[in-house]
């Protein structure tokens, strides 16, 4: 039964010092998708590149200390794609796609628009460019799981202070409508919500104030999948016993295809 983990590390070197790889080794996961490496190839230790029992594939940002994603797998992929074919965002290190038989697993880090208008406009450009790619993935006939930090909370249930954030990046009407389009028109699946419909299930907490202590969070990390494998999800978990970054790892178990 495949187990897939998504974890925004907010710096792989920082997360490593906080025990991420020791925790990862105990999870018996088939695939671990990580985001926000904030590292280049030269910064990666042997453990980061290939933890025991795993093969690693990475997309580094051209800008040092910025973005970057990786995908660890127990099996060597049949095919690997770095980037999704958009020069602007491929330069930022946001996409690793690996094929394993009939299954495609993707580690994704969507842009954040919270730092200002310029980055919010870039986020909108990303959404516009990425939608056709998602449509192509859906039309491929393969089973696909896209794991990562999408930097959008979909519904009011997906963040604590929804009333105060309706004009803020991550909960803008245009962003939420885009996710709705993915689920309703492209027919992809928000896998976590298929299994767990409870409120206050968050994956990210601001470092400001006492957001973590008070569970004032956002659910912005997702497994988004094609319907076939999405229907096979039967257990979900957000790991909060340790803090490796400002995000919590999201684990989902899928039945065999």
PDB file of C-alpha atoms in Angstrom:
ATOM      1  CA  UNK A   1       0.000   0.000   0.000  1.00  0.00           C
ATOM      2  CA  UNK A   2       1.776   3.174  -1.126  1.00  0.00           C
ATOM      3  CA  UNK A   3       2.497   5.766   1.534  1.00  0.00           C
ATOM      4  CA  UNK A   4       3.232   9.265   0.244  1.00  0.00           C
ATOM      5  CA  UNK A   5       4.487  12.168   2.357  1.00  0.00           C
ATOM      6  CA  UNK A   6       4.591  15.847   1.450  1.00  0.00           C
ATOM      7  CA  UNK A   7       6.717  18.198   3.559  1.00  0.00           C
ATOM      8  CA  UNK A   8       7.730  21.809   3.078  1.00  0.00           C
ATOM      9  CA  UNK A   9      11.086  21.912   4.873  1.00  0.00           C
ATOM     10  CA  UNK A  10      11.665  25.692   4.793  1.00  0.00           C
ATOM     11  CA  UNK A  11      15.329  24.886   4.287  1.00  0.00           C
ATOM     12  CA  UNK A  12      16.536  21.300   3.973  1.00  0.00           C
ATOM     13  CA  UNK A  13      19.667  22.017   6.001  1.00  0.00           C
ATOM     14  CA  UNK A  14      17.611  23.493   8.826  1.00  0.00           C
ATOM     15  CA  UNK A  15      15.113  20.617   8.756  1.00  0.00           C
ATOM     16  CA  UNK A  16      17.958  18.107   8.775  1.00  0.00           C
ATOM     17  CA  UNK A  17      19.373  19.637  11.962  1.00  0.00           C
ATOM     18  CA  UNK A  18      15.900  19.387  13.519  1.00  0.00           C
ATOM     19  CA  UNK A  19      15.717  15.651  12.868  1.00  0.00           C
ATOM     20  CA  UNK A  20      13.688  15.409   9.674  1.00  0.00           C
ATOM     21  CA  UNK A  21      15.712  12.591   8.146  1.00  0.00           C
ATOM     22  CA  UNK A  22      15.659  10.544  11.360  1.00  0.00           C
ATOM     23  CA  UNK A  23      11.862  10.892  11.385  1.00  0.00           C
ATOM     24  CA  UNK A  24      11.602  10.143   7.675  1.00  0.00           C
ATOM     25  CA  UNK A  25      13.564   6.895   8.088  1.00  0.00           C
ATOM     26  CA  UNK A  26      10.905   5.594  10.477  1.00  0.00           C
ATOM     27  CA  UNK A  27       7.889   6.304   8.249  1.00  0.00           C
ATOM     28  CA  UNK A  28       8.115   3.390   5.781  1.00  0.00           C
ATOM     29  CA  UNK A  29       7.071   5.817   3.057  1.00  0.00           C
ATOM     30  CA  UNK A  30       7.342   4.868  -0.599  1.00  0.00           C
ATOM     31  CA  UNK A  31       7.582   8.490  -1.768  1.00  0.00           C
ATOM     32  CA  UNK A  32       8.538  11.667   0.103  1.00  0.00           C
ATOM     33  CA  UNK A  33       7.985  14.965  -1.681  1.00  0.00           C
ATOM     34  CA  UNK A  34       9.860  17.917  -0.170  1.00  0.00           C
ATOM     35  CA  UNK A  35       9.657  21.606  -0.947  1.00  0.00           C
ATOM     36  CA  UNK A  36      11.562  24.800  -0.209  1.00  0.00           C
ATOM     37  CA  UNK A  37      15.005  23.218  -0.155  1.00  0.00           C
ATOM     38  CA  UNK A  38      16.676  26.636  -0.047  1.00  0.00           C
ATOM     39  CA  UNK A  39      19.829  24.892  -1.252  1.00  0.00           C
ATOM     40  CA  UNK A  40      21.863  24.198  -4.372  1.00  0.00           C
ATOM     41  CA  UNK A  41      23.365  20.857  -5.342  1.00  0.00           C
ATOM     42  CA  UNK A  42      26.700  21.802  -3.746  1.00  0.00           C
ATOM     43  CA  UNK A  43      24.961  22.424  -0.400  1.00  0.00           C
ATOM     44  CA  UNK A  44      23.435  18.951  -0.214  1.00  0.00           C
ATOM     45  CA  UNK A  45      24.993  16.323   2.052  1.00  0.00           C
ATOM     46  CA  UNK A  46      25.028  12.637   1.015  1.00  0.00           C
ATOM     47  CA  UNK A  47      22.119  12.031   3.409  1.00  0.00           C
ATOM     48  CA  UNK A  48      20.093  14.803   1.792  1.00  0.00           C
ATOM     49  CA  UNK A  49      20.839  13.553  -1.718  1.00  0.00           C
ATOM     50  CA  UNK A  50      20.150   9.868  -1.058  1.00  0.00           C
ATOM     51  CA  UNK A  51      18.887   8.910   2.416  1.00  0.00           C
ATOM     52  CA  UNK A  52      19.408   5.221   3.138  1.00  0.00           C
ATOM     53  CA  UNK A  53      16.978   3.172   1.068  1.00  0.00           C
ATOM     54  CA  UNK A  54      15.930   6.067  -1.174  1.00  0.00           C
ATOM     55  CA  UNK A  55      16.718   7.625  -4.539  1.00  0.00           C
ATOM     56  CA  UNK A  56      16.503  11.432  -4.688  1.00  0.00           C
ATOM     57  CA  UNK A  57      15.621  13.701  -7.618  1.00  0.00           C
ATOM     58  CA  UNK A  58      15.751  17.477  -7.278  1.00  0.00           C
ATOM     59  CA  UNK A  59      14.927  20.763  -8.985  1.00  0.00           C
ATOM     60  CA  UNK A  60      17.105  23.549  -7.613  1.00  0.00           C
ATOM     61  CA  UNK A  61      16.356  27.232  -8.034  1.00  0.00           C
ATOM     62  CA  UNK A  62      18.888  29.322  -9.923  1.00  0.00           C
ATOM     63  CA  UNK A  63      18.746  31.871  -7.095  1.00  0.00           C
ATOM     64  CA  UNK A  64      20.760  30.765  -4.076  1.00  0.00           C
ATOM     65  CA  UNK A  65      18.891  29.993  -0.864  1.00  0.00           C
ATOM     66  CA  UNK A  66      15.537  30.039  -2.626  1.00  0.00           C
ATOM     67  CA  UNK A  67      12.732  27.597  -3.372  1.00  0.00           C
ATOM     68  CA  UNK A  68      13.741  24.159  -4.720  1.00  0.00           C
ATOM     69  CA  UNK A  69      11.928  20.816  -4.547  1.00  0.00           C
ATOM     70  CA  UNK A  70      12.849  17.153  -4.255  1.00  0.00           C
ATOM     71  CA  UNK A  71      11.311  13.709  -4.478  1.00  0.00           C
ATOM     72  CA  UNK A  72      12.635  10.661  -2.627  1.00  0.00           C
ATOM     73  CA  UNK A  73      11.520   7.210  -3.747  1.00  0.00           C
ATOM     74  CA  UNK A  74      12.316   3.641  -2.747  1.00  0.00           C
ATOM     75  CA  UNK A  75      12.421   2.699  -6.417  1.00  0.00           C
ATOM     76  CA  UNK A  76      14.377   4.301  -9.218  1.00  0.00           C
ATOM     77  CA  UNK A  77      11.867   6.157 -11.434  1.00  0.00           C
ATOM     78  CA  UNK A  78      11.193   4.993 -14.977  1.00  0.00           C
ATOM     79  CA  UNK A  79      11.315   8.640 -16.068  1.00  0.00           C
ATOM     80  CA  UNK A  80      12.113  11.981 -14.421  1.00  0.00           C
ATOM     81  CA  UNK A  81      11.074  15.459 -15.557  1.00  0.00           C
ATOM     82  CA  UNK A  82      12.594  18.558 -13.984  1.00  0.00           C
ATOM     83  CA  UNK A  83      10.374  21.607 -14.463  1.00  0.00           C
ATOM     84  CA  UNK A  84       7.087  21.769 -16.364  1.00  0.00           C
ATOM     85  CA  UNK A  85       8.295  23.710 -19.385  1.00  0.00           C
ATOM     86  CA  UNK A  86       7.818  27.308 -18.258  1.00  0.00           C
ATOM     87  CA  UNK A  87      11.128  29.242 -18.285  1.00  0.00           C
ATOM     88  CA  UNK A  88      10.095  31.809 -15.656  1.00  0.00           C
ATOM     89  CA  UNK A  89       9.050  29.281 -13.048  1.00  0.00           C
ATOM     90  CA  UNK A  90      11.410  26.486 -13.975  1.00  0.00           C
ATOM     91  CA  UNK A  91      14.228  28.898 -13.085  1.00  0.00           C
ATOM     92  CA  UNK A  92      12.741  29.023  -9.575  1.00  0.00           C
ATOM     93  CA  UNK A  93      12.993  25.265  -8.929  1.00  0.00           C
ATOM     94  CA  UNK A  94       9.357  24.342  -8.377  1.00  0.00           C
ATOM     95  CA  UNK A  95       8.643  20.984 -10.041  1.00  0.00           C
ATOM     96  CA  UNK A  96       9.925  17.399 -10.038  1.00  0.00           C
ATOM     97  CA  UNK A  97       7.876  14.675 -11.782  1.00  0.00           C
ATOM     98  CA  UNK A  98       8.731  10.967 -11.546  1.00  0.00           C
ATOM     99  CA  UNK A  99       7.061   7.979 -13.197  1.00  0.00           C
ATOM    100  CA  UNK A 100       6.808   4.612 -11.459  1.00  0.00           C
ATOM    101  CA  UNK A 101       5.000   2.123 -13.670  1.00  0.00           C
ATOM    102  CA  UNK A 102       1.466   3.492 -14.153  1.00  0.00           C
ATOM    103  CA  UNK A 103       1.853   6.063 -11.356  1.00  0.00           C
ATOM    104  CA  UNK A 104       3.275   9.576 -11.619  1.00  0.00           C
ATOM    105  CA  UNK A 105       4.323  11.364  -8.411  1.00  0.00           C
ATOM    106  CA  UNK A 106       5.109  15.081  -8.446  1.00  0.00           C
ATOM    107  CA  UNK A 107       6.684  17.392  -5.878  1.00  0.00           C
ATOM    108  CA  UNK A 108       5.441  20.946  -6.354  1.00  0.00           C
ATOM    109  CA  UNK A 109       6.074  24.311  -4.737  1.00  0.00           C
ATOM    110  CA  UNK A 110       3.645  26.970  -5.924  1.00  0.00           C
ATOM    111  CA  UNK A 111       4.700  30.600  -5.609  1.00  0.00           C
ATOM    112  CA  UNK A 112       3.647  32.670  -2.641  1.00  0.00           C
ATOM    113  CA  UNK A 113       2.256  36.139  -3.232  1.00  0.00           C
ATOM    114  CA  UNK A 114       2.472  37.298   0.359  1.00  0.00           C
ATOM    115  CA  UNK A 115       5.613  39.426  -0.024  1.00  0.00           C
ATOM    116  CA  UNK A 116       3.934  42.022  -2.249  1.00  0.00           C
ATOM    117  CA  UNK A 117       2.102  42.847  -5.449  1.00  0.00           C
ATOM    118  CA  UNK A 118       4.956  41.822  -7.736  1.00  0.00           C
ATOM    119  CA  UNK A 119       5.021  38.269  -6.362  1.00  0.00           C
ATOM    120  CA  UNK A 120       1.235  38.063  -6.327  1.00  0.00           C
ATOM    121  CA  UNK A 121       1.210  38.886 -10.041  1.00  0.00           C
ATOM    122  CA  UNK A 122       3.861  36.183 -10.537  1.00  0.00           C
ATOM    123  CA  UNK A 123       1.633  33.766  -8.644  1.00  0.00           C
ATOM    124  CA  UNK A 124      -1.259  34.568 -10.984  1.00  0.00           C
ATOM    125  CA  UNK A 125       1.051  33.991 -13.973  1.00  0.00           C
ATOM    126  CA  UNK A 126       2.024  30.640 -12.499  1.00  0.00           C
ATOM    127  CA  UNK A 127      -1.605  29.644 -12.035  1.00  0.00           C
ATOM    128  CA  UNK A 128      -2.371  30.557 -15.640  1.00  0.00           C
ATOM    129  CA  UNK A 129       0.648  28.643 -16.968  1.00  0.00           C
ATOM    130  CA  UNK A 130       0.215  25.602 -14.730  1.00  0.00           C
ATOM    131  CA  UNK A 131      -3.458  24.947 -15.428  1.00  0.00           C
ATOM    132  CA  UNK A 132      -2.897  23.602 -18.991  1.00  0.00           C
ATOM    133  CA  UNK A 133      -0.169  21.351 -17.635  1.00  0.00           C
ATOM    134  CA  UNK A 134      -2.573  19.944 -15.049  1.00  0.00           C
ATOM    135  CA  UNK A 135      -5.118  19.376 -17.798  1.00  0.00           C
ATOM    136  CA  UNK A 136      -2.495  17.472 -19.793  1.00  0.00           C
ATOM    137  CA  UNK A 137      -1.635  15.320 -16.786  1.00  0.00           C
ATOM    138  CA  UNK A 138      -5.303  14.506 -16.261  1.00  0.00           C
ATOM    139  CA  UNK A 139      -5.756  13.683 -19.965  1.00  0.00           C
ATOM    140  CA  UNK A 140      -2.688  11.409 -20.024  1.00  0.00           C
ATOM    141  CA  UNK A 141      -4.636   8.510 -18.579  1.00  0.00           C
ATOM    142  CA  UNK A 142      -1.974   7.923 -15.915  1.00  0.00           C
ATOM    143  CA  UNK A 143      -2.650   7.970 -12.199  1.00  0.00           C
ATOM    144  CA  UNK A 144      -1.040  11.122 -10.807  1.00  0.00           C
ATOM    145  CA  UNK A 145      -0.436  12.462  -7.294  1.00  0.00           C
ATOM    146  CA  UNK A 146       0.834  16.045  -7.018  1.00  0.00           C
ATOM    147  CA  UNK A 147       2.167  16.734  -3.538  1.00  0.00           C
ATOM    148  CA  UNK A 148       3.297  20.026  -2.207  1.00  0.00           C
ATOM    149  CA  UNK A 149       2.790  23.498  -0.887  1.00  0.00           C
ATOM    150  CA  UNK A 150       0.153  25.085  -3.118  1.00  0.00           C
ATOM    151  CA  UNK A 151       0.088  28.306  -1.025  1.00  0.00           C
ATOM    152  CA  UNK A 152      -3.725  28.499  -1.252  1.00  0.00           C
ATOM    153  CA  UNK A 153      -6.333  27.614   1.368  1.00  0.00           C
ATOM    154  CA  UNK A 154      -9.413  26.461  -0.544  1.00  0.00           C
ATOM    155  CA  UNK A 155     -12.369  26.925   1.790  1.00  0.00           C
ATOM    156  CA  UNK A 156     -13.127  28.766   5.024  1.00  0.00           C
ATOM    157  CA  UNK A 157     -12.630  25.499   6.905  1.00  0.00           C
ATOM    158  CA  UNK A 158      -9.024  25.472   5.677  1.00  0.00           C
ATOM    159  CA  UNK A 159      -7.747  28.380   7.763  1.00  0.00           C
ATOM    160  CA  UNK A 160      -8.464  29.684  11.232  1.00  0.00           C
ATOM    161  CA  UNK A 161      -9.007  33.390  10.535  1.00  0.00           C
ATOM    162  CA  UNK A 162     -10.856  33.223   7.234  1.00  0.00           C
ATOM    163  CA  UNK A 163     -12.763  36.465   7.786  1.00  0.00           C
ATOM    164  CA  UNK A 164      -9.585  38.500   8.204  1.00  0.00           C
ATOM    165  CA  UNK A 165      -7.787  36.917   5.251  1.00  0.00           C
ATOM    166  CA  UNK A 166     -10.240  37.328   2.375  1.00  0.00           C
ATOM    167  CA  UNK A 167      -8.096  40.073   0.864  1.00  0.00           C
ATOM    168  CA  UNK A 168      -4.767  38.402   1.600  1.00  0.00           C
ATOM    169  CA  UNK A 169      -2.609  36.226  -0.639  1.00  0.00           C
ATOM    170  CA  UNK A 170      -3.395  32.579  -0.128  1.00  0.00           C
ATOM    171  CA  UNK A 171      -7.116  33.146   0.331  1.00  0.00           C
ATOM    172  CA  UNK A 172      -7.964  35.552  -2.477  1.00  0.00           C
ATOM    173  CA  UNK A 173     -11.169  34.807  -4.407  1.00  0.00           C
ATOM    174  CA  UNK A 174      -9.191  34.290  -7.640  1.00  0.00           C
ATOM    175  CA  UNK A 175      -6.879  31.750  -5.975  1.00  0.00           C
ATOM    176  CA  UNK A 176      -9.723  29.823  -4.380  1.00  0.00           C
ATOM    177  CA  UNK A 177     -11.661  29.805  -7.667  1.00  0.00           C
ATOM    178  CA  UNK A 178      -8.600  28.378  -9.406  1.00  0.00           C
ATOM    179  CA  UNK A 179      -8.514  25.445  -6.998  1.00  0.00           C
ATOM    180  CA  UNK A 180     -12.250  24.968  -7.471  1.00  0.00           C
ATOM    181  CA  UNK A 181     -11.617  24.798 -11.216  1.00  0.00           C
ATOM    182  CA  UNK A 182      -9.009  22.087 -10.681  1.00  0.00           C
ATOM    183  CA  UNK A 183     -11.451  20.004  -8.670  1.00  0.00           C
ATOM    184  CA  UNK A 184     -14.708  20.690 -10.516  1.00  0.00           C
ATOM    185  CA  UNK A 185     -13.616  21.121 -14.143  1.00  0.00           C
ATOM    186  CA  UNK A 186     -10.276  19.338 -14.449  1.00  0.00           C
ATOM    187  CA  UNK A 187     -11.704  16.658 -12.115  1.00  0.00           C
ATOM    188  CA  UNK A 188      -8.695  16.352  -9.844  1.00  0.00           C
ATOM    189  CA  UNK A 189      -9.144  15.364  -6.204  1.00  0.00           C
ATOM    190  CA  UNK A 190      -8.248  17.064  -2.900  1.00  0.00           C
ATOM    191  CA  UNK A 191      -7.251  13.749  -1.360  1.00  0.00           C
ATOM    192  CA  UNK A 192      -7.042  14.871   2.273  1.00  0.00           C
ATOM    193  CA  UNK A 193     -10.585  16.198   2.191  1.00  0.00           C
ATOM    194  CA  UNK A 194     -11.872  12.955   0.679  1.00  0.00           C
ATOM    195  CA  UNK A 195     -10.778  11.210   3.888  1.00  0.00           C
ATOM    196  CA  UNK A 196     -10.902  13.893   6.599  1.00  0.00           C
ATOM    197  CA  UNK A 197     -13.635  16.546   6.609  1.00  0.00           C
ATOM    198  CA  UNK A 198     -12.875  17.950  10.069  1.00  0.00           C
ATOM    199  CA  UNK A 199     -12.167  21.602  10.782  1.00  0.00           C
ATOM    200  CA  UNK A 200      -8.871  22.907  12.194  1.00  0.00           C
ATOM    201  CA  UNK A 201      -6.706  20.510  10.195  1.00  0.00           C
ATOM    202  CA  UNK A 202      -3.818  22.773   9.244  1.00  0.00           C
ATOM    203  CA  UNK A 203      -0.358  22.237   7.752  1.00  0.00           C
ATOM    204  CA  UNK A 204       1.240  25.687   8.143  1.00  0.00           C
ATOM    205  CA  UNK A 205       1.459  28.200  10.955  1.00  0.00           C
ATOM    206  CA  UNK A 206       2.948  31.671  10.856  1.00  0.00           C
ATOM    207  CA  UNK A 207       6.016  32.239  13.001  1.00  0.00           C
ATOM    208  CA  UNK A 208       4.403  35.436  14.228  1.00  0.00           C
ATOM    209  CA  UNK A 209       2.663  35.606  17.586  1.00  0.00           C
ATOM    210  CA  UNK A 210       1.561  32.283  19.027  1.00  0.00           C
ATOM    211  CA  UNK A 211       0.084  30.827  15.840  1.00  0.00           C
ATOM    212  CA  UNK A 212       1.504  27.351  16.462  1.00  0.00           C
ATOM    213  CA  UNK A 213       0.574  27.238  20.146  1.00  0.00           C
ATOM    214  CA  UNK A 214      -2.969  28.431  19.437  1.00  0.00           C
ATOM    215  CA  UNK A 215      -3.341  26.368  16.223  1.00  0.00           C
ATOM    216  CA  UNK A 216      -3.989  29.493  14.157  1.00  0.00           C
ATOM    217  CA  UNK A 217      -3.055  27.781  10.927  1.00  0.00           C
ATOM    218  CA  UNK A 218      -3.728  27.246   7.237  1.00  0.00           C
ATOM    219  CA  UNK A 219      -4.134  24.056   5.201  1.00  0.00           C
ATOM    220  CA  UNK A 220      -2.017  24.902   2.174  1.00  0.00           C
ATOM    221  CA  UNK A 221      -0.140  21.614   1.676  1.00  0.00           C
ATOM    222  CA  UNK A 222      -2.012  19.091  -0.448  1.00  0.00           C
ATOM    223  CA  UNK A 223      -2.025  15.780  -2.227  1.00  0.00           C
ATOM    224  CA  UNK A 224      -3.987  16.546  -5.408  1.00  0.00           C
ATOM    225  CA  UNK A 225      -4.601  13.491  -7.540  1.00  0.00           C
ATOM    226  CA  UNK A 226      -6.421  11.893 -10.408  1.00  0.00           C
ATOM    227  CA  UNK A 227      -9.697  10.255  -9.302  1.00  0.00           C
ATOM    228  CA  UNK A 228      -8.532   6.639  -9.512  1.00  0.00           C
ATOM    229  CA  UNK A 229      -5.764   6.805  -6.953  1.00  0.00           C
ATOM    230  CA  UNK A 230      -7.601   9.497  -4.986  1.00  0.00           C
ATOM    231  CA  UNK A 231     -10.366   6.972  -4.329  1.00  0.00           C
ATOM    232  CA  UNK A 232      -7.773   4.571  -2.908  1.00  0.00           C
ATOM    233  CA  UNK A 233      -6.734   6.930  -0.091  1.00  0.00           C
ATOM    234  CA  UNK A 234      -7.782   5.502   3.259  1.00  0.00           C
ATOM    235  CA  UNK A 235      -5.660   7.148   5.979  1.00  0.00           C
ATOM    236  CA  UNK A 236      -4.309  10.680   6.413  1.00  0.00           C
ATOM    237  CA  UNK A 237      -2.079  12.223   9.064  1.00  0.00           C
ATOM    238  CA  UNK A 238      -0.618  15.654   9.772  1.00  0.00           C
ATOM    239  CA  UNK A 239       2.474  15.150  11.935  1.00  0.00           C
ATOM    240  CA  UNK A 240       2.813  17.738  14.683  1.00  0.00           C
ATOM    241  CA  UNK A 241       4.728  15.940  17.443  1.00  0.00           C
ATOM    242  CA  UNK A 242       7.962  17.523  16.224  1.00  0.00           C
ATOM    243  CA  UNK A 243       8.589  20.725  14.297  1.00  0.00           C
ATOM    244  CA  UNK A 244      10.961  20.463  11.354  1.00  0.00           C
ATOM    245  CA  UNK A 245       9.783  23.754   9.802  1.00  0.00           C
ATOM    246  CA  UNK A 246       6.785  26.113   9.857  1.00  0.00           C
ATOM    247  CA  UNK A 247       4.889  23.394   7.923  1.00  0.00           C
ATOM    248  CA  UNK A 248       3.877  19.936   9.150  1.00  0.00           C
ATOM    249  CA  UNK A 249       4.417  16.808   7.045  1.00  0.00           C
ATOM    250  CA  UNK A 250       1.247  15.452   5.434  1.00  0.00           C
ATOM    251  CA  UNK A 251       1.122  11.652   5.060  1.00  0.00           C
ATOM    252  CA  UNK A 252      -1.507   9.770   3.060  1.00  0.00           C
ATOM    253  CA  UNK A 253      -1.791   6.018   2.662  1.00  0.00           C
ATOM    254  CA  UNK A 254      -3.250   4.638  -0.559  1.00  0.00           C
ATOM    255  CA  UNK A 255      -4.473   1.107  -1.243  1.00  0.00           C
ATOM    256  CA  UNK A 256      -2.767  -0.781  -4.032  1.00  0.00           C
ATOM    257  CA  UNK A 257      -3.934   0.208  -7.504  1.00  0.00           C
TER     258      UNK A 257
END
